[in-house]
Amino acid sequence: MSFRINTNIASLQSREYLRTTTEQQGKAIGRVTSGLRIISSGDDAAGLSIANSFRSDQSVLQQGIRNSNDGLSTLQTIDSGINNISKLLDRARTLATQSASGTFNGSREVLDSEFTSVINEIDRQAQSIGLNTGGEFARSLSVFVGGGKSSNGISAIQNGASTVDLSNSAVDAKSLGLKGSQAQGVSGIDIGTGSANTSVAAIINDPTNLGSLAAAGFTDFYFRGPGFGGADRVKVAVNLSGVTNVDNLVGAVNAAIQAAGQVVSPAATAFQNANLRASVVTGADGKRSLAFSSANSAFQIAAGDRTSNALLGNVTSTSNPTGKTLINTVTGGGTTAASGSTFGASGAGTVTVRFQGAGLASPVDLALTVSAGTTIDQTLANLSTAVSASASLQMAGIRADTTTPGSALVFSNSRGERFEVQVSGDLNNQLGLGSFRSSAGATGSFDYSSVTGSGGTFLAAAQTLEFSLGGAPTISVPVTPTAATIAGATQALNAAFAGNSSLAAAGLVATNDGTNITISSNSNTRFRMATVGAANVFGFNPAAATGVADVAEAQAGDTTVNQFVSGGTQQTALIPFTAVRSGSDDQTITLTAAENGNPEQSLAIVLRNDTIRNAGTVDEAINAINTALNQSNNPTLQKVFAVKAKASGVDPEGIQFVSRLNSFKVAIGTNAGGTGLGLQGTVVSSATTGTGATASIATQDSAQAAVSALAEAVSTIGKAQAVVGRGQNQFNFAVNLAASQLTNLAATESRIRDADLAEEAANLTKAQILLQAGVSALAQANSAPQQVLSLLQQ
């Protein structure tokens, strides 16, 4: 056994144990007094991190519960407001039922005055609770509660939000179908009994009007709207049997509207859903007019004959019941061949006559097979028969009026719409519409992006070639080969193309394989070409046909505006349109719209005329636009549609965009040729145009219509209230779940963060005992070296 003075090992050990015991006592005292197991991060770094996360989640849930309760309060306020509006509807329905009775002998004006004030009060209260059209709460309401988890592509934020969609739950008069869009004809014309000259009876018995009917006893109206626009327009054929005045005319029109909606087709279904109705409106001047209204859709109405045109107020004069003419004609630029003339060997093949415009979604081609011995008489008869047999042309109102040998061909449209007539394969111009070749001369495609000649002489002699790009007016190009070789002919053609801006823009280029020349478009522009004269210098007249210079067809008529867009809707200004002819002139238009405060929705549509052809006429462009909108599967954008319109009878046809949305805009792209929609490089915004219709009970008929509309309104407000009630339940459920999550998170955090006081009390007692023992042991350890002095005593 050894003894040391300088180093007291026992003292050092006692001091270390005493320090440890003191720390343990301090921790135990801290845990007992704070109630926490983790006081500093050193106590349990990992546990503290987890506990803090749980504490943060609790903060989110606590605020989320407050959010949900706020949302619940809002929905309860809305619910009470809807209850009150329901009572207003009850009163309006009572008034309408009273006025609808045939035995009522009081003043309908008094009833209508109160009815109008009730409708206005519905609008005021709907605005107060934020459920008017475009109102504060007429949108998708998302309340963030918290406690969400990410899974299957859904983020924790999305999962932690409770959403109630009130975008289709507005309860103002417009949303309830008590106010809507309305279209009526020319003002100032009385079709009631106030004017014998323009009364319904006078109009439907006028000989000229009767002669314009497509089917005896029926007058036609055409409607366009979302889902039934462009070529999908809906015809409403009104049975005039028994119609004697404006009141029973309205009944006949409404019966025809109902029948048109029963047809099995997507367009008819959309038309039926628009809930259109005819009515009679009386102007401030006391004159009565035919009007059409819809509670939930914008629309355009057009007359289909002179009778319907007159019923819309388009009469030749205030003293004449004859409707303004709707005939628009196209006359051939040259005369047809004389009677008995044959097509000859050089003209044998297939002559194709193309019609486009007049509401046609795409061109309609009529193929006429001719042989060398086929006479012009036979061909004209076949053409007339083909026009009559074409369902598309008949639907468009196109007919062949003059098909007499030796006279110019005359075609007409009976609805005031412009159209074009073009020909291909008539190499000797027997029809007087030009001598453009088909892709293979007298046979093949109507137009083409590449054509190859054969048997060219390639002499250094001038020959005039004619080109029509995408159906555009003829471009005449005289060309003389630079040398009497195929190379010289090719070089001359390319120089001629480069020297003409339109042909150069279309990318026309000539190449050769050493034997024949090929003319093609590097932009996929479709074109037709013809040779003037019987020569075959470049190989594009191998049959030596006697091609003649093309003379443009003549348009005539088209002086009446017979189309009316419903008022009280959002409309753009009339946008000019020029047919897209070149394959390099693609144009992008972008429609942007938002509904009920929801995010903006956009759709880009490309108008083009190359491998895809959708803008060769204004009708094709409208069809392309409406088809893209309908196929977007976007409920907001599907409420926008394009229509054809013109400012006056002599102005070009343009495009107008219409919708019942609160606003939308159209961004119009640019292209090199400046074709397609005009106003290029601008954004055209919509604006409210005209006034809509408000339900009325001023007459028995209008009161009966109001009774039906109010029945629908009661159903509509019930659906809206159901959504609000569902939202209240949803928020209650969200609060319940959040409260449960909050409780469980608090318990979990407590298990990590809070101290077990029983355990800590035992630890404290243990530490106190160890501390006392340690102090005593340290004292003894410190005194141990003094024992060495006894060894030094003498």
mmCIF file with all atom_site columns, N, CA, C and O in Angstrom, residues 733-762:
data_model
loop_
_atom_site.group_PDB
_atom_site.id
_atom_site.type_symbol
_atom_site.label_atom_id
_atom_site.label_alt_id
_atom_site.label_comp_id
_atom_site.label_asym_id
_atom_site.label_entity_id
_atom_site.label_seq_id
_atom_site.pdbx_PDB_ins_code
_atom_site.Cartn_x
_atom_site.Cartn_y
_atom_site.Cartn_z
_atom_site.occupancy
_atom_site.B_iso_or_equiv
_atom_site.pdbx_formal_charge
_atom_site.auth_seq_id
_atom_site.auth_comp_id
_atom_site.auth_asym_id
_atom_site.auth_atom_id
_atom_site.pdbx_PDB_model_num
ATOM 1   N N  . PHE A 1 733 ? -67.358 18.654 -40.310 1.00 0.00 ? 733 PHE A N  1
ATOM 2   C CA . PHE A 1 733 ? -66.537 17.441 -40.321 1.00 0.00 ? 733 PHE A CA 1
ATOM 3   C C  . PHE A 1 733 ? -65.049 17.784 -40.278 1.00 0.00 ? 733 PHE A C  1
ATOM 4   O O  . PHE A 1 733 ? -64.251 17.093 -39.620 1.00 0.00 ? 733 PHE A O  1
ATOM 5   N N  . ALA A 1 734 ? -64.686 18.849 -41.001 1.00 0.00 ? 734 ALA A N  1
ATOM 6   C CA . ALA A 1 734 ? -63.281 19.269 -41.010 1.00 0.00 ? 734 ALA A CA 1
ATOM 7   C C  . ALA A 1 734 ? -62.842 19.719 -39.627 1.00 0.00 ? 734 ALA A C  1
ATOM 8   O O  . ALA A 1 734 ? -61.732 19.411 -39.177 1.00 0.00 ? 734 ALA A O  1
ATOM 9   N N  . VAL A 1 735 ? -63.729 20.435 -38.908 1.00 0.00 ? 735 VAL A N  1
ATOM 10  C CA . VAL A 1 735 ? -63.419 20.871 -37.545 1.00 0.00 ? 735 VAL A CA 1
ATOM 11  C C  . VAL A 1 735 ? -63.264 19.656 -36.627 1.00 0.00 ? 735 VAL A C  1
ATOM 12  O O  . VAL A 1 735 ? -62.341 19.590 -35.806 1.00 0.00 ? 735 VAL A O  1
ATOM 13  N N  . ASN A 1 736 ? -64.170 18.691 -36.773 1.00 0.00 ? 736 ASN A N  1
ATOM 14  C CA . ASN A 1 736 ? -64.096 17.497 -35.926 1.00 0.00 ? 736 ASN A CA 1
ATOM 15  C C  . ASN A 1 736 ? -62.782 16.747 -36.134 1.00 0.00 ? 736 ASN A C  1
ATOM 16  O O  . ASN A 1 736 ? -62.131 16.312 -35.173 1.00 0.00 ? 736 ASN A O  1
ATOM 17  N N  . LEU A 1 737 ? -62.394 16.572 -37.404 1.00 0.00 ? 737 LEU A N  1
ATOM 18  C CA . LEU A 1 737 ? -61.145 15.869 -37.674 1.00 0.00 ? 737 LEU A CA 1
ATOM 19  C C  . LEU A 1 737 ? -59.954 16.650 -37.146 1.00 0.00 ? 737 LEU A C  1
ATOM 20  O O  . LEU A 1 737 ? -59.039 16.080 -36.537 1.00 0.00 ? 737 LEU A O  1
ATOM 21  N N  . ALA A 1 738 ? -59.975 17.973 -37.363 1.00 0.00 ? 738 ALA A N  1
ATOM 22  C CA . ALA A 1 738 ? -58.849 18.796 -36.901 1.00 0.00 ? 738 ALA A CA 1
ATOM 23  C C  . ALA A 1 738 ? -58.743 18.754 -35.382 1.00 0.00 ? 738 ALA A C  1
ATOM 24  O O  . ALA A 1 738 ? -57.638 18.703 -34.818 1.00 0.00 ? 738 ALA A O  1
ATOM 25  N N  . ALA A 1 739 ? -59.872 18.771 -34.680 1.00 0.00 ? 739 ALA A N  1
ATOM 26  C CA . ALA A 1 739 ? -59.844 18.711 -33.214 1.00 0.00 ? 739 ALA A CA 1
ATOM 27  C C  . ALA A 1 739 ? -59.269 17.375 -32.746 1.00 0.00 ? 739 ALA A C  1
ATOM 28  O O  . ALA A 1 739 ? -58.489 17.309 -31.781 1.00 0.00 ? 739 ALA A O  1
ATOM 29  N N  . SER A 1 740 ? -59.654 16.291 -33.436 1.00 0.00 ? 740 SER A N  1
ATOM 30  C CA . SER A 1 740 ? -59.111 14.973 -33.086 1.00 0.00 ? 740 SER A CA 1
ATOM 31  C C  . SER A 1 740 ? -57.613 14.924 -33.334 1.00 0.00 ? 740 SER A C  1
ATOM 32  O O  . SER A 1 740 ? -56.835 14.431 -32.501 1.00 0.00 ? 740 SER A O  1
ATOM 33  N N  . GLN A 1 741 ? -57.193 15.466 -34.493 1.00 0.00 ? 741 GLN A N  1
ATOM 34  C CA . GLN A 1 741 ? -55.759 15.494 -34.788 1.00 0.00 ? 741 GLN A CA 1
ATOM 35  C C  . GLN A 1 741 ? -55.019 16.340 -33.762 1.00 0.00 ? 741 GLN A C  1
ATOM 36  O O  . GLN A 1 741 ? -53.906 15.991 -33.331 1.00 0.00 ? 741 GLN A O  1
ATOM 37  N N  . LEU A 1 742 ? -55.626 17.449 -33.373 1.00 0.00 ? 742 LEU A N  1
ATOM 38  C CA . LEU A 1 742 ? -54.994 18.339 -32.401 1.00 0.00 ? 742 LEU A CA 1
ATOM 39  C C  . LEU A 1 742 ? -54.791 17.625 -31.070 1.00 0.00 ? 742 LEU A C  1
ATOM 40  O O  . LEU A 1 742 ? -53.721 17.714 -30.442 1.00 0.00 ? 742 LEU A O  1
ATOM 41  N N  . THR A 1 743 ? -55.809 16.901 -30.624 1.00 0.00 ? 743 THR A N  1
ATOM 42  C CA . THR A 1 743 ? -55.706 16.156 -29.357 1.00 0.00 ? 743 THR A CA 1
ATOM 43  C C  . THR A 1 743 ? -54.607 15.104 -29.421 1.00 0.00 ? 743 THR A C  1
ATOM 44  O O  . THR A 1 743 ? -53.790 14.969 -28.490 1.00 0.00 ? 743 THR A O  1
ATOM 45  N N  . ASN A 1 744 ? -54.586 14.371 -30.509 1.00 0.00 ? 744 ASN A N  1
ATOM 46  C CA . ASN A 1 744 ? -53.588 13.301 -30.634 1.00 0.00 ? 744 ASN A CA 1
ATOM 47  C C  . ASN A 1 744 ? -52.179 13.852 -30.748 1.00 0.00 ? 744 ASN A C  1
ATOM 48  O O  . ASN A 1 744 ? -51.225 13.273 -30.210 1.00 0.00 ? 744 ASN A O  1
ATOM 49  N N  . LEU A 1 745 ? -52.039 14.970 -31.465 1.00 0.00 ? 745 LEU A N  1
ATOM 50  C CA . LEU A 1 745 ? -50.710 15.583 -31.562 1.00 0.00 ? 745 LEU A CA 1
ATOM 51  C C  . LEU A 1 745 ? -50.237 16.085 -30.205 1.00 0.00 ? 745 LEU A C  1
ATOM 52  O O  . LEU A 1 745 ? -49.058 15.960 -29.851 1.00 0.00 ? 745 LEU A O  1
ATOM 53  N N  . ALA A 1 746 ? -51.158 16.675 -29.429 1.00 0.00 ? 746 ALA A N  1
ATOM 54  C CA . ALA A 1 746 ? -50.790 17.167 -28.102 1.00 0.00 ? 746 ALA A CA 1
ATOM 55  C C  . ALA A 1 746 ? -50.357 16.007 -27.210 1.00 0.00 ? 746 ALA A C  1
ATOM 56  O O  . ALA A 1 746 ? -49.380 16.106 -26.450 1.00 0.00 ? 746 ALA A O  1
ATOM 57  N N  . ALA A 1 747 ? -51.083 14.904 -27.302 1.00 0.00 ? 747 ALA A N  1
ATOM 58  C CA . ALA A 1 747 ? -50.717 13.733 -26.499 1.00 0.00 ? 747 ALA A CA 1
ATOM 59  C C  . ALA A 1 747 ? -49.354 13.187 -26.914 1.00 0.00 ? 747 ALA A C  1
ATOM 60  O O  . ALA A 1 747 ? -48.524 12.815 -26.062 1.00 0.00 ? 747 ALA A O  1
ATOM 61  N N  . THR A 1 748 ? -49.122 13.138 -28.212 1.00 0.00 ? 748 THR A N  1
ATOM 62  C CA . THR A 1 748 ? -47.845 12.631 -28.703 1.00 0.00 ? 748 THR A CA 1
ATOM 63  C C  . THR A 1 748 ? -46.702 13.528 -28.280 1.00 0.00 ? 748 THR A C  1
ATOM 64  O O  . THR A 1 748 ? -45.627 13.070 -27.848 1.00 0.00 ? 748 THR A O  1
ATOM 65  N N  . GLU A 1 749 ? -46.915 14.853 -28.395 1.00 0.00 ? 749 GLU A N  1
ATOM 66  C CA . GLU A 1 749 ? -45.864 15.784 -27.973 1.00 0.00 ? 749 GLU A CA 1
ATOM 67  C C  . GLU A 1 749 ? -45.601 15.664 -26.479 1.00 0.00 ? 749 GLU A C  1
ATOM 68  O O  . GLU A 1 749 ? -44.457 15.718 -26.017 1.00 0.00 ? 749 GLU A O  1
ATOM 69  N N  . SER A 1 750 ? -46.687 15.466 -25.709 1.00 0.00 ? 750 SER A N  1
ATOM 70  C CA . SER A 1 750 ? -46.530 15.345 -24.253 1.00 0.00 ? 750 SER A CA 1
ATOM 71  C C  . SER A 1 750 ? -45.677 14.144 -23.883 1.00 0.00 ? 750 SER A C  1
ATOM 72  O O  . SER A 1 750 ? -44.835 14.218 -22.978 1.00 0.00 ? 750 SER A O  1
ATOM 73  N N  . ARG A 1 751 ? -45.899 13.042 -24.591 1.00 0.00 ? 751 ARG A N  1
ATOM 74  C CA . ARG A 1 751 ? -45.106 11.855 -24.287 1.00 0.00 ? 751 ARG A CA 1
ATOM 75  C C  . ARG A 1 751 ? -43.624 12.070 -24.559 1.00 0.00 ? 751 ARG A C  1
ATOM 76  O O  . ARG A 1 751 ? -42.775 11.455 -23.936 1.00 0.00 ? 751 ARG A O  1
ATOM 77  N N  . ILE A 1 752 ? -43.327 12.936 -25.504 1.00 0.00 ? 752 ILE A N  1
ATOM 78  C CA . ILE A 1 752 ? -41.922 13.200 -25.832 1.00 0.00 ? 752 ILE A CA 1
ATOM 79  C C  . ILE A 1 752 ? -41.349 14.290 -24.944 1.00 0.00 ? 752 ILE A C  1
ATOM 80  O O  . ILE A 1 752 ? -40.244 14.168 -24.388 1.00 0.00 ? 752 ILE A O  1
ATOM 81  N N  . ARG A 1 753 ? -42.111 15.365 -24.749 1.00 0.00 ? 753 ARG A N  1
ATOM 82  C CA . ARG A 1 753 ? -41.567 16.558 -24.109 1.00 0.00 ? 753 ARG A CA 1
ATOM 83  C C  . ARG A 1 753 ? -41.785 16.566 -22.587 1.00 0.00 ? 753 ARG A C  1
ATOM 84  O O  . ARG A 1 753 ? -40.931 17.034 -21.832 1.00 0.00 ? 753 ARG A O  1
ATOM 85  N N  . ASP A 1 754 ? -42.920 16.096 -22.093 1.00 0.00 ? 754 ASP A N  1
ATOM 86  C CA . ASP A 1 754 ? -43.257 16.240 -20.679 1.00 0.00 ? 754 ASP A CA 1
ATOM 87  C C  . ASP A 1 754 ? -42.526 15.210 -19.808 1.00 0.00 ? 754 ASP A C  1
ATOM 88  O O  . ASP A 1 754 ? -42.214 14.098 -20.243 1.00 0.00 ? 754 ASP A O  1
ATOM 89  N N  . ALA A 1 755 ? -42.306 15.610 -18.580 1.00 0.00 ? 755 ALA A N  1
ATOM 90  C CA . ALA A 1 755 ? -41.600 14.745 -17.608 1.00 0.00 ? 755 ALA A CA 1
ATOM 91  C C  . ALA A 1 755 ? -42.575 13.828 -16.885 1.00 0.00 ? 755 ALA A C  1
ATOM 92  O O  . ALA A 1 755 ? -43.742 14.189 -16.657 1.00 0.00 ? 755 ALA A O  1
ATOM 93  N N  . ASP A 1 756 ? -42.065 12.634 -16.507 1.00 0.00 ? 756 ASP A N  1
ATOM 94  C CA . ASP A 1 756 ? -42.814 11.720 -15.639 1.00 0.00 ? 756 ASP A CA 1
ATOM 95  C C  . ASP A 1 756 ? -42.451 12.111 -14.209 1.00 0.00 ? 756 ASP A C  1
ATOM 96  O O  . ASP A 1 756 ? -41.349 11.806 -13.710 1.00 0.00 ? 756 ASP A O  1
ATOM 97  N N  . LEU A 1 757 ? -43.353 12.819 -13.528 1.00 0.00 ? 757 LEU A N  1
ATOM 98  C CA . LEU A 1 757 ? -43.011 13.401 -12.230 1.00 0.00 ? 757 LEU A CA 1
ATOM 99  C C  . LEU A 1 757 ? -42.725 12.340 -11.178 1.00 0.00 ? 757 LEU A C  1
ATOM 100 O O  . LEU A 1 757 ? -41.915 12.555 -10.255 1.00 0.00 ? 757 LEU A O  1
ATOM 101 N N  . ALA A 1 758 ? -43.355 11.189 -11.281 1.00 0.00 ? 758 ALA A N  1
ATOM 102 C CA . ALA A 1 758 ? -43.058 10.120 -10.307 1.00 0.00 ? 758 ALA A CA 1
ATOM 103 C C  . ALA A 1 758 ? -41.610 9.673  -10.458 1.00 0.00 ? 758 ALA A C  1
ATOM 104 O O  . ALA A 1 758 ? -40.872 9.510  -9.465  1.00 0.00 ? 758 ALA A O  1
ATOM 105 N N  . GLU A 1 759 ? -41.244 9.511  -11.732 1.00 0.00 ? 759 GLU A N  1
ATOM 106 C CA . GLU A 1 759 ? -39.857 9.101  -11.983 1.00 0.00 ? 759 GLU A CA 1
ATOM 107 C C  . GLU A 1 759 ? -38.896 10.194 -11.581 1.00 0.00 ? 759 GLU A C  1
ATOM 108 O O  . GLU A 1 759 ? -37.845 9.913  -10.957 1.00 0.00 ? 759 GLU A O  1
ATOM 109 N N  . GLU A 1 760 ? -39.213 11.420 -11.878 1.00 0.00 ? 760 GLU A N  1
ATOM 110 C CA . GLU A 1 760 ? -38.297 12.515 -11.581 1.00 0.00 ? 760 GLU A CA 1
ATOM 111 C C  . GLU A 1 760 ? -38.203 12.768 -10.073 1.00 0.00 ? 760 GLU A C  1
ATOM 112 O O  . GLU A 1 760 ? -37.152 13.186 -9.556  1.00 0.00 ? 760 GLU A O  1
ATOM 113 N N  . ALA A 1 761 ? -39.310 12.527 -9.335  1.00 0.00 ? 761 ALA A N  1
ATOM 114 C CA . ALA A 1 761 ? -39.253 12.675 -7.866  1.00 0.00 ? 761 ALA A CA 1
ATOM 115 C C  . ALA A 1 761 ? -38.305 11.645 -7.266  1.00 0.00 ? 761 ALA A C  1
ATOM 116 O O  . ALA A 1 761 ? -37.519 11.930 -6.346  1.00 0.00 ? 761 ALA A O  1
ATOM 117 N N  . ALA A 1 762 ? -38.367 10.413 -7.793  1.00 0.00 ? 762 ALA A N  1
ATOM 118 C CA . ALA A 1 762 ? -37.448 9.371  -7.330  1.00 0.00 ? 762 ALA A CA 1
ATOM 119 C C  . ALA A 1 762 ? -36.015 9.741  -7.654  1.00 0.00 ? 762 ALA A C  1
ATOM 120 O O  . ALA A 1 762 ? -35.098 9.547  -6.837  1.00 0.00 ? 762 ALA A O  1
#
